[in-house]
mmCIF file of C-alpha atoms in Angstrom:
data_model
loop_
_atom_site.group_PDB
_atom_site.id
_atom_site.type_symbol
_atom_site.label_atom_id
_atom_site.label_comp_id
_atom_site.label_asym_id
_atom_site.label_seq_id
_atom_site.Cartn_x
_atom_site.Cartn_y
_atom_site.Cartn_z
ATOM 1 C CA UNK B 1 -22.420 -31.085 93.549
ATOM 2 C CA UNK B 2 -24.018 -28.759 95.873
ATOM 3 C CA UNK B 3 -21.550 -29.687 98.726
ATOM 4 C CA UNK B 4 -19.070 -28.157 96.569
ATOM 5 C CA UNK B 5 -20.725 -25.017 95.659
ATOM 6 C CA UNK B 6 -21.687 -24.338 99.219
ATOM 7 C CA UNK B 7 -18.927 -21.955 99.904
ATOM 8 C CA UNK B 8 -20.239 -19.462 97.399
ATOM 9 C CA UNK B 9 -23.634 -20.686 96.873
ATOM 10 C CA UNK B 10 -26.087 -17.696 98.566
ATOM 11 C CA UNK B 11 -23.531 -14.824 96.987
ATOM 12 C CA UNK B 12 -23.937 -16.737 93.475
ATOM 13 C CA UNK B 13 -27.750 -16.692 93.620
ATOM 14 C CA UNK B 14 -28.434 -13.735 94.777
ATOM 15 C CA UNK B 15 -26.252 -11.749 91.738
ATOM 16 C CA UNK B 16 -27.363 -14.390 89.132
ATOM 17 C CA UNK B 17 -31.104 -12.866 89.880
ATOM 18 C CA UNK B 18 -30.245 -9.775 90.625
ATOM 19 C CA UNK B 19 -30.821 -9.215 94.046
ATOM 20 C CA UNK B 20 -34.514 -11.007 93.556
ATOM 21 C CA UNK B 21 -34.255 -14.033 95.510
ATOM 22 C CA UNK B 22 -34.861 -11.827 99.162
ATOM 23 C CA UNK B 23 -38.250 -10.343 97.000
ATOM 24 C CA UNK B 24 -39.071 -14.327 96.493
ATOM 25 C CA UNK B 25 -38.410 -15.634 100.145
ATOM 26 C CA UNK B 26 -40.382 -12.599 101.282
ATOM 27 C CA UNK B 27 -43.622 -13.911 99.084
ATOM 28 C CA UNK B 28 -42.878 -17.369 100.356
ATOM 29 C CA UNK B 29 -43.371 -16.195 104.115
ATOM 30 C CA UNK B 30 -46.282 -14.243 103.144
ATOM 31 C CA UNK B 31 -48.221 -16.802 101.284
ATOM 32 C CA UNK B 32 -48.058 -19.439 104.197
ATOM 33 C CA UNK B 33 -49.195 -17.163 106.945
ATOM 34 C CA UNK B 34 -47.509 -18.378 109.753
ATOM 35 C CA UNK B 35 -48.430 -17.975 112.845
ATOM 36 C CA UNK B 36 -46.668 -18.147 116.201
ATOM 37 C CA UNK B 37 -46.850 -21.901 117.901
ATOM 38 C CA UNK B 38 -47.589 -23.390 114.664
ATOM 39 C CA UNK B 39 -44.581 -25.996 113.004
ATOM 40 C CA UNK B 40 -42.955 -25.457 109.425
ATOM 41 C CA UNK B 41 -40.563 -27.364 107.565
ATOM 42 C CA UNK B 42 -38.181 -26.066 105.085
ATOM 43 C CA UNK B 43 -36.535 -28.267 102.555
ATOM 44 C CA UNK B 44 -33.657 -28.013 100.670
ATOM 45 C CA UNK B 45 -32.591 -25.067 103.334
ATOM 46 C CA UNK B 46 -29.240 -24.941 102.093
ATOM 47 C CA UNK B 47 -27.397 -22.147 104.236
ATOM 48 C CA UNK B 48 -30.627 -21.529 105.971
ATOM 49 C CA UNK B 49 -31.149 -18.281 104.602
ATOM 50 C CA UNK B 50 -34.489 -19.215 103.754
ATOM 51 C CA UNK B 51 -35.506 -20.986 106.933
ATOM 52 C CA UNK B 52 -34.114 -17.714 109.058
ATOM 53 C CA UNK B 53 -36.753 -15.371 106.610
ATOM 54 C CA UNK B 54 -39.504 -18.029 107.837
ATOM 55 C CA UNK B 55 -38.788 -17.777 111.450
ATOM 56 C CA UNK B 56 -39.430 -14.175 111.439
ATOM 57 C CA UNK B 57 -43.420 -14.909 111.688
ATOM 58 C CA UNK B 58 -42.995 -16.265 114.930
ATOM 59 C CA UNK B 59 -43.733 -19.984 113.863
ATOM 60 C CA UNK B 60 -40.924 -22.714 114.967
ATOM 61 C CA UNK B 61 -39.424 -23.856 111.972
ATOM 62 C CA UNK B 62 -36.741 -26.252 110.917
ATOM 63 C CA UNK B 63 -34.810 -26.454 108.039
ATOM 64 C CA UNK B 64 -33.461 -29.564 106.032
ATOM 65 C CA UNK B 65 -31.176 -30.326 103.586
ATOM 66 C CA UNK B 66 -29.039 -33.328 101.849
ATOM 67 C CA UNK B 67 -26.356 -31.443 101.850
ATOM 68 C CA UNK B 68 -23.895 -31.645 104.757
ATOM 69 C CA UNK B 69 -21.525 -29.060 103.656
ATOM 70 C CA UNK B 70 -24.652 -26.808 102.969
ATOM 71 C CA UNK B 71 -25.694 -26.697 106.587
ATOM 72 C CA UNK B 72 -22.322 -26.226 107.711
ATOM 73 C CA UNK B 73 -22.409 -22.352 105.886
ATOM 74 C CA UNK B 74 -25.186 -21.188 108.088
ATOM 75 C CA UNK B 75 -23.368 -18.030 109.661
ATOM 76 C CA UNK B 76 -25.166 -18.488 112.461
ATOM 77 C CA UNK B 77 -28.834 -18.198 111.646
ATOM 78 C CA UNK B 78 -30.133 -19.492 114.980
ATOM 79 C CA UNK B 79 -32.564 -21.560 113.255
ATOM 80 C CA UNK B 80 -32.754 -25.218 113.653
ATOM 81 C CA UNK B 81 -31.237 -27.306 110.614
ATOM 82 C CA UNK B 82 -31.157 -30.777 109.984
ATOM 83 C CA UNK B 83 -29.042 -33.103 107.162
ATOM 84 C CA UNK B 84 -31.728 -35.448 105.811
ATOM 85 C CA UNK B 85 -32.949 -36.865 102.776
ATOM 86 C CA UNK B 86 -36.305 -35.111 101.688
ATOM 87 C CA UNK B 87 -37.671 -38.590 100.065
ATOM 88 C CA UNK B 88 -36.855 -39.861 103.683
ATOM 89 C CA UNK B 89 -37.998 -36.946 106.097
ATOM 90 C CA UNK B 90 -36.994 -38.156 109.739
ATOM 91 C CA UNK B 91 -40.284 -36.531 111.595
ATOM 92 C CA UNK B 92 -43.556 -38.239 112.286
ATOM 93 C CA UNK B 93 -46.674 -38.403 110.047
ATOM 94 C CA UNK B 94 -49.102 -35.067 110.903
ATOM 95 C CA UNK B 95 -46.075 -33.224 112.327
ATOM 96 C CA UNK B 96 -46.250 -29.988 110.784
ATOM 97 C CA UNK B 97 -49.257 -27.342 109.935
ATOM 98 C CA UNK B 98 -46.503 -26.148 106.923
ATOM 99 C CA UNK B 99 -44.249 -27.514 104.579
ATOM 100 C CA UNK B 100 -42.113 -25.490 101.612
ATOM 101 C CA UNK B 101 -39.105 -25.179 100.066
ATOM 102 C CA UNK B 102 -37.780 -22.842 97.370
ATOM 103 C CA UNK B 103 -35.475 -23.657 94.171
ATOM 104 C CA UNK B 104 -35.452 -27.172 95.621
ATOM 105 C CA UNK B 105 -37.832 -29.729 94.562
ATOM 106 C CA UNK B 106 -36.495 -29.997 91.096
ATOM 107 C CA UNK B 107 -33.199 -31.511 92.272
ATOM 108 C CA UNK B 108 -34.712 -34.230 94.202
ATOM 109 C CA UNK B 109 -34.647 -37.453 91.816
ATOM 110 C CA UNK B 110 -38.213 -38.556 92.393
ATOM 111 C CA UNK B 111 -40.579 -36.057 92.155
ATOM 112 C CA UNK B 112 -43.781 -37.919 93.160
ATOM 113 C CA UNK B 113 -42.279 -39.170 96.195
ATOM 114 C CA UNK B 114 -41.010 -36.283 97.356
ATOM 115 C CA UNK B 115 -44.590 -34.718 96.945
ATOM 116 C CA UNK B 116 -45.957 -37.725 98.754
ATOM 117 C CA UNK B 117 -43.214 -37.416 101.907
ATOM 118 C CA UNK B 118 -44.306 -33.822 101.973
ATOM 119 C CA UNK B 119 -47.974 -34.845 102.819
ATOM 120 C CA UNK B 120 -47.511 -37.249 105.108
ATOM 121 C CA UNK B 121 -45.542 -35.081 107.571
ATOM 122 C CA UNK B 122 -48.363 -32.293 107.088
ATOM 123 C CA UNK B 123 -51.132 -32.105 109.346
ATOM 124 C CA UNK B 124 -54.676 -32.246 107.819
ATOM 125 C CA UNK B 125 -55.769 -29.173 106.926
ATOM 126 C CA UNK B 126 -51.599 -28.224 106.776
ATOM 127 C CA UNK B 127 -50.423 -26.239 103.563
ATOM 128 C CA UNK B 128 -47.551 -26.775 101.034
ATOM 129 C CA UNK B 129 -46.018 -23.746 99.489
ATOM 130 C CA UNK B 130 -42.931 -24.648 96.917
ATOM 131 C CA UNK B 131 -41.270 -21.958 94.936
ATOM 132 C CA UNK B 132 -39.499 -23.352 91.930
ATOM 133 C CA UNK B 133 -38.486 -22.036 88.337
ATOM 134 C CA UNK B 134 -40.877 -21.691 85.966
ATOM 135 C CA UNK B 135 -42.169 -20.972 82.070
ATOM 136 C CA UNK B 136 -42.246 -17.315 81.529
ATOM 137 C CA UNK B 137 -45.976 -16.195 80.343
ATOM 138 C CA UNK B 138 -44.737 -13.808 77.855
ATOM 139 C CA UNK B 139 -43.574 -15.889 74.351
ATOM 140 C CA UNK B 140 -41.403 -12.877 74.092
ATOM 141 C CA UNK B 141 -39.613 -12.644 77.145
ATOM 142 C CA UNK B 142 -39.689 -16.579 77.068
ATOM 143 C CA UNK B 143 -37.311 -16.903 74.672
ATOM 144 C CA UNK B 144 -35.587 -13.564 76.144
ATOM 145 C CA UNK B 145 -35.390 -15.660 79.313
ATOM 146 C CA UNK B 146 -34.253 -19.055 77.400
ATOM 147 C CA UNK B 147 -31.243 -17.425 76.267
ATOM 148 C CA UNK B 148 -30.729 -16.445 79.312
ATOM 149 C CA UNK B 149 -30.422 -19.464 81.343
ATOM 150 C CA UNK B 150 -28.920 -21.290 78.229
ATOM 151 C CA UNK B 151 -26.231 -18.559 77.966
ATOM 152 C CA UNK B 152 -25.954 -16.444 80.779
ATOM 153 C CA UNK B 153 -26.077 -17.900 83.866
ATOM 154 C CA UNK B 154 -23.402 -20.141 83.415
ATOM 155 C CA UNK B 155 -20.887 -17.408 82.019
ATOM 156 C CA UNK B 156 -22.071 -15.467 85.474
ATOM 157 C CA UNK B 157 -21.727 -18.591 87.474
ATOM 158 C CA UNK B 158 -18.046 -18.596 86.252
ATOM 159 C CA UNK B 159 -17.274 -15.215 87.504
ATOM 160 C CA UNK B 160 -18.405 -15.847 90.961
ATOM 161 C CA UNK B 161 -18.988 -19.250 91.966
ATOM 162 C CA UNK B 162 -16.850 -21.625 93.776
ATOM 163 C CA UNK B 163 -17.578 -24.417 91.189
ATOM 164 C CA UNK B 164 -18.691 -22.967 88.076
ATOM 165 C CA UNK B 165 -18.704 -26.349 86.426
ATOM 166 C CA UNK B 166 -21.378 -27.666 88.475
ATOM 167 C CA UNK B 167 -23.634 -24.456 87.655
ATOM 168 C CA UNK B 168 -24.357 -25.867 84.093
ATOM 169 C CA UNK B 169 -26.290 -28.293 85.617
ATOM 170 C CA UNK B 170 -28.583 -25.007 86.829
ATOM 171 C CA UNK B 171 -29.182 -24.117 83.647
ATOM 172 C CA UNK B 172 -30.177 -27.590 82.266
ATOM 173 C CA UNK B 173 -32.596 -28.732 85.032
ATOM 174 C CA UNK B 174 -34.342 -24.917 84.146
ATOM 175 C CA UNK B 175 -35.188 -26.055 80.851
ATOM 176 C CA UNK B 176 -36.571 -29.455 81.976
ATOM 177 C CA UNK B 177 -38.368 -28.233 84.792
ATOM 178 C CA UNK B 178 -42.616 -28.860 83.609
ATOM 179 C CA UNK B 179 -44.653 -25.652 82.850
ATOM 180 C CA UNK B 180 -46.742 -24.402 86.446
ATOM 181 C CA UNK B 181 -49.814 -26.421 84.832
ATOM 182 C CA UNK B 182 -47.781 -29.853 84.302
ATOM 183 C CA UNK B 183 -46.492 -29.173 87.890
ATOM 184 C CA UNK B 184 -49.825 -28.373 89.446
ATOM 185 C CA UNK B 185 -51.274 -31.322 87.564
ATOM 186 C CA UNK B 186 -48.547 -33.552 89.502
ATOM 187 C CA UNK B 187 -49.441 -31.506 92.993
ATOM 188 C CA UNK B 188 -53.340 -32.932 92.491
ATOM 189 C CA UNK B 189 -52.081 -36.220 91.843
ATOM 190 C CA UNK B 190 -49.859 -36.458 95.039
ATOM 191 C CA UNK B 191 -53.320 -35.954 96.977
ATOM 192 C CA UNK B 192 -52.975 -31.997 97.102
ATOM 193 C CA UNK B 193 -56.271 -29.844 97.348
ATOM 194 C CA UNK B 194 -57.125 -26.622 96.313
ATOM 195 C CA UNK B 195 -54.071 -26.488 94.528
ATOM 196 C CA UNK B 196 -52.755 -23.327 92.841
ATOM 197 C CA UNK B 197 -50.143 -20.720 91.582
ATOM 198 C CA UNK B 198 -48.895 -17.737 91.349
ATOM 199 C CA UNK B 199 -46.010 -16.527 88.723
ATOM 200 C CA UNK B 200 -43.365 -14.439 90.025
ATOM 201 C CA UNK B 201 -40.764 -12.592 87.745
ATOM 202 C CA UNK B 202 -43.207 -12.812 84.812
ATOM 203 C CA UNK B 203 -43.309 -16.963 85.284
ATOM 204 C CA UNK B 204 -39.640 -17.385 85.372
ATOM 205 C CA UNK B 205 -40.217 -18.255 89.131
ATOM 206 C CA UNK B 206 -43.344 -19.658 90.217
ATOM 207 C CA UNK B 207 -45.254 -20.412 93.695
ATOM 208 C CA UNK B 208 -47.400 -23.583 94.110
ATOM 209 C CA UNK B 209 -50.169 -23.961 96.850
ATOM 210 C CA UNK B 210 -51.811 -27.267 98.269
ATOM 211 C CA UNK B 211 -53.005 -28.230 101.286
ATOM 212 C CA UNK B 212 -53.718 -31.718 102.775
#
């Protein structure tokens, strides 16, 4: 699926949030405080967008991500990017101070062992920022935002993606996605510590801390 909405996918995103998603990689960068010399990976890079924000603190970072056809939309990031399997990384155990990935995790089909890959490849002491859709605080603008997604999205998705069909699987893994407690709770179980969030977009979007 996402090999065939790479050709439109970072256009598509960015004007189904309305411009938000640069805001969100911003607050990614920020809240891992990289420095330069240190090692971050970036899952589920996609076009490497994300992984090209990242590489702006100095730190060397590589992107990964399932999809081949993905990868081969980078425009030219200059940023390292590598098609591999996230329940499978290809790098050594304590290989990188960071790990994170944004609007990824929940597409992975086992969640636990995704979480568990992550930690290994960190480095004690290393930090795990993911950025994923969330629950809206607000019981208002929750069901605002439910309607949304539900509704919305996908009729956008059809104006300007290159496989609108495949968007109305967005929508679907948004409503299954667990509450930031539920996913914390799962964080803590994978071995996390000091594990935390912070809601973005009123919770619609959320960022989750560990470290190992």
């Amino acid at each position: 699926m996402f090999d065939r909405v790479a050709p439109g996918y970072d256009r598509t995103n960015t004007v189904m949030v309305a411009g938000q998603d640069k805001r969100w990689r911003k607050a990614v960068r920020e809240a891992l405080s990289l420095q330069p010399g240190e090692r971050c990976l970036d899952l589920g890079a996609g076009t490497g967008v994300s992984t090209a924000e990242l590489a702006k603190s100095g730190a060397d970072v590589i992107g990964v991500d399932f999809s081949l056809e993905m990868l081969k939309h980078h425009q030219d990031r200059q940023v390292p990017l590598v098609n591999a399997d996230a329940l499978r990384l290809p790098f050594a155990d304590d290989a990188f101070n960071a790990v994170t990935g944004s609007f990824f995790i929940r597409n992975v089909v086992d969640l636990d062992a995704c979480l568990t890959e992550i930690r290994r490849v960190l480095a004690p002491g290393g930090r795990m920022v993911l950025c994923e859709v969330s629950r809206p605080v607000w019981k208002p603008y929750r069901k605002a935002h439910g309607v949304f997604v539900k509704h919305v999205l996908p009729k956008v998705a059809s104006r300007v993606a290159s496989d609108p069909e495949a968007y109305k699987y967005l929508s679907e893994s948004t409503m299954a996605w667990p509450d930031q407690a539920a996913f914390a709770d799962r964080i803590v179980k994978a071995g996390f510590r000091k594990v935390a969030w912070r809601n973005l977009a009123g919770g619609a979007v959320a960022m989750h801390r560990g470290f190992k």
